[in-house]
Amino acid sequence: MKNKFRQHIEKTTSLTDEEFDFVFSHFKRKQIDKKQCIIKKGKPVENVYWVLKGLMKASYLDLNGKQHIIQFAMEDWWITDYQAFINKEKATIDVSCLETSEVLVLSFSDREKMCSESQKMANFFRIKSNASNAALQKRVLTLLSSNSEERYNELLSEHPKLLQRVPKHLIASYLGLSRETLSRLSVKKRIDVKI
Amino acid sequence: MKNKFRQHIEKTTSLTDEEFDFVFSHFKRKQIDKKQCIIKKGKPVENVYWVLKGLMKASYLDLNGKQHIIQFAMEDWWITDYQAFINKEKATIDVSCLETSEVLVLSFSDREKMCSESQKMANFFRIKSNASNAALQKRVLTLLSSNSEERYNELLSEHPKLLQRVPKHLIASYLGLSRETLSRLSVKKRIDVKI
DNA sequence: CGCGCGATTGAGTAATTTCAAATCTAGTGG
DNA sequence: CCACTAGATTTGAAATTACTCAATCGCGCG
């Protein structure tokens, strides 16, 4: 497990054994039950989470009571309400657990401490933040330029596992379409494939 | 002008006179003509730009030749193709000038140098990156949860000046709707106001 | 076995796009 | 200063896309 996490970090930034032990000492391991909520709208956001095993979602309830999915997080992904986490504000979104999960937990103060003592880790989080920016920008472009079918196909080709693991109505929320439309798209897809 | 820029930085991070002079020495001032393109798809992205005066846009041409607006940048805003700038990749978007503009130009290497020598400026750019994340996330939520009229009204209330300065068809591209729909919304708005 | 949630299907409706044409406007050259 | 043009905006009508509502289906779990 420690090894898996180290691999994750070292995809971006190589570390000596001592450096990794220093980094790792700031994290706590935690099990999260299915349906459990780790960040609730209106509450402080203490931590950022790295998913070792399982599946989480970050979602927003709009004024009409509709749920919108901001992101999923599978193995190897980070998740929190960044806006609230960084600025010590109250959460504006919920983060909860779709499958029983194991995560590594990092508190705000531990993250700050780690970054001030390790240039490499400050750099790591900077790169992660930039990658997140790029991903969000790509998502904006997709929402601006693609219709439902194109968005569905894009997700299908980029994250086929999500489609299998996540209830369809949540996939619909993530793509910005109704569950009925998504259902029709998946039927169409199956027929298209046969032909 | 120097003063305006200093105010911008100090909204986030306070600096001594010496620190500011150090920071400022890394920037070059430049005038950009209307319609001039400062970042072209496929070319390297050397710089990030801070708009002192004028108006720029970052846009993407999709496979059907439709233009989509990723962001505008008015006075006091930063703009570049961050993905390409940070990772030294070729640009995937275009950045061009809607009004004759004056900008401060910062190259990648000067930015790195500045950040490695000044903890404060590293912090400044980290905060900017986080703010950008938050803004993009908000935009995703808006695109997921609001219809055209709500998106139009949101832009109208948050950036009324943009509506006045930017050609309407570009506003439509930014909001993800056709120029005809935007035109109908603005007519409706004028009638609603009268009633 | 039956309940309940998620997924599917059908029908009708609403929102938005597309295409085509008419106006309007700012900038240019004479 | 005026006429002219290219680009931008508006308008109408038809076509398309996606949504909503309602009903049904299917499956896992107690």
Tab-separated table of N, CA and C in Angstrom, chain A residues 7 9 12-15 18-19 23 27 40 48 55 61 74 89 107-108 121 128 136 141 147 155 170 175-176 186-187:
chain	number	residue	atom	x	y	z
A	7	GLN	N	4.573	5.064	-5.588
A	7	GLN	CA	4.536	5.085	-7.056
A	7	GLN	C	3.755	6.285	-7.578
A	9	ILE	N	3.272	9.218	-6.131
A	9	ILE	CA	4.051	10.452	-5.985
A	9	ILE	C	5.184	10.493	-7.004
A	12	THR	N	5.357	11.861	-10.528
A	12	THR	CA	5.568	13.289	-10.718
A	12	THR	C	6.931	13.753	-10.207
A	13	THR	N	7.305	13.253	-9.046
A	13	THR	CA	8.473	13.783	-8.349
A	13	THR	C	9.226	12.618	-7.700
A	14	SER	N	10.482	12.421	-8.060
A	14	SER	CA	11.198	11.304	-7.434
A	14	SER	C	11.701	11.685	-6.050
A	15	LEU	N	11.659	10.712	-5.147
A	15	LEU	CA	12.004	10.950	-3.738
A	15	LEU	C	13.010	9.903	-3.261
A	18	GLU	N	14.253	8.415	2.557
A	18	GLU	CA	14.003	9.274	3.717
A	18	GLU	C	12.929	10.296	3.413
A	19	GLU	N	13.046	10.898	2.229
A	19	GLU	CA	12.050	11.885	1.839
A	19	GLU	C	10.657	11.267	1.816
A	23	VAL	N	7.343	12.281	4.000
A	23	VAL	CA	6.042	12.604	3.393
A	23	VAL	C	4.958	11.699	3.974
A	27	PHE	N	0.427	11.366	6.587
A	27	PHE	CA	-0.874	10.824	6.181
A	27	PHE	C	-1.418	9.849	7.216
A	40	LYS	N	-19.343	17.588	4.064
A	40	LYS	CA	-20.749	17.988	4.001
A	40	LYS	C	-20.833	19.477	3.747
A	48	VAL	N	-7.644	16.706	2.684
A	48	VAL	CA	-7.705	16.248	1.304
A	48	VAL	C	-7.467	14.731	1.344
A	55	LEU	N	-14.194	4.117	-4.388
A	55	LEU	CA	-14.766	5.074	-5.326
A	55	LEU	C	-15.556	6.139	-4.574
A	61	LEU	N	-25.778	19.974	-4.831
A	61	LEU	CA	-27.239	19.994	-4.930
A	61	LEU	C	-27.687	21.388	-5.314
A	74	MET	N	-11.516	7.583	-8.329
A	74	MET	CA	-11.214	6.160	-8.194
A	74	MET	C	-9.810	6.033	-7.608
A	89	GLU	N	-12.660	27.775	4.114
A	89	GLU	CA	-14.076	28.163	4.110
A	89	GLU	C	-14.943	26.938	4.381
A	107	SER	N	-4.244	16.453	6.402
A	107	SER	CA	-4.888	17.665	6.909
A	107	SER	C	-4.243	18.901	6.293
A	108	PHE	N	-4.956	20.018	6.384
A	108	PHE	CA	-4.444	21.264	5.826
A	108	PHE	C	-3.108	21.637	6.450
A	121	MET	N	7.741	18.519	-2.454
A	121	MET	CA	6.309	18.287	-2.288
A	121	MET	C	5.500	19.536	-2.632
A	128	LYS	N	0.094	19.179	-9.453
A	128	LYS	CA	-1.252	18.595	-9.368
A	128	LYS	C	-2.316	19.655	-9.596
A	136	LEU	N	-10.036	20.535	-15.810
A	136	LEU	CA	-11.281	21.299	-15.714
A	136	LEU	C	-11.527	22.088	-16.996
A	141	LEU	N	-14.530	22.821	-22.120
A	141	LEU	CA	-14.567	22.764	-23.583
A	141	LEU	C	-15.516	21.682	-24.071
A	147	ASN	N	-22.313	17.563	-27.973
A	147	ASN	CA	-23.677	17.182	-27.601
A	147	ASN	C	-23.642	15.941	-26.700
A	155	LEU	N	-16.534	9.952	-22.468
A	155	LEU	CA	-16.365	9.322	-21.163
A	155	LEU	C	-16.149	7.825	-21.313
A	170	LEU	N	-25.916	8.726	-11.905
A	170	LEU	CA	-24.815	9.618	-11.501
A	170	LEU	C	-23.931	9.968	-12.696
A	175	LEU	N	-22.394	14.064	-16.770
A	175	LEU	CA	-22.356	14.498	-18.168
A	175	LEU	C	-23.295	15.655	-18.444
A	176	GLY	N	-24.155	15.973	-17.488
A	176	GLY	CA	-25.080	17.078	-17.682
A	176	GLY	C	-26.257	16.710	-18.558
A	186	SER	N	-27.148	4.737	-24.324
A	186	SER	CA	-26.453	3.461	-24.132
A	186	SER	C	-27.146	2.365	-24.949
A	187	VAL	N	-28.477	2.444	-25.089
A	187	VAL	CA	-29.189	1.505	-25.946
A	187	VAL	C	-28.725	1.683	-27.387
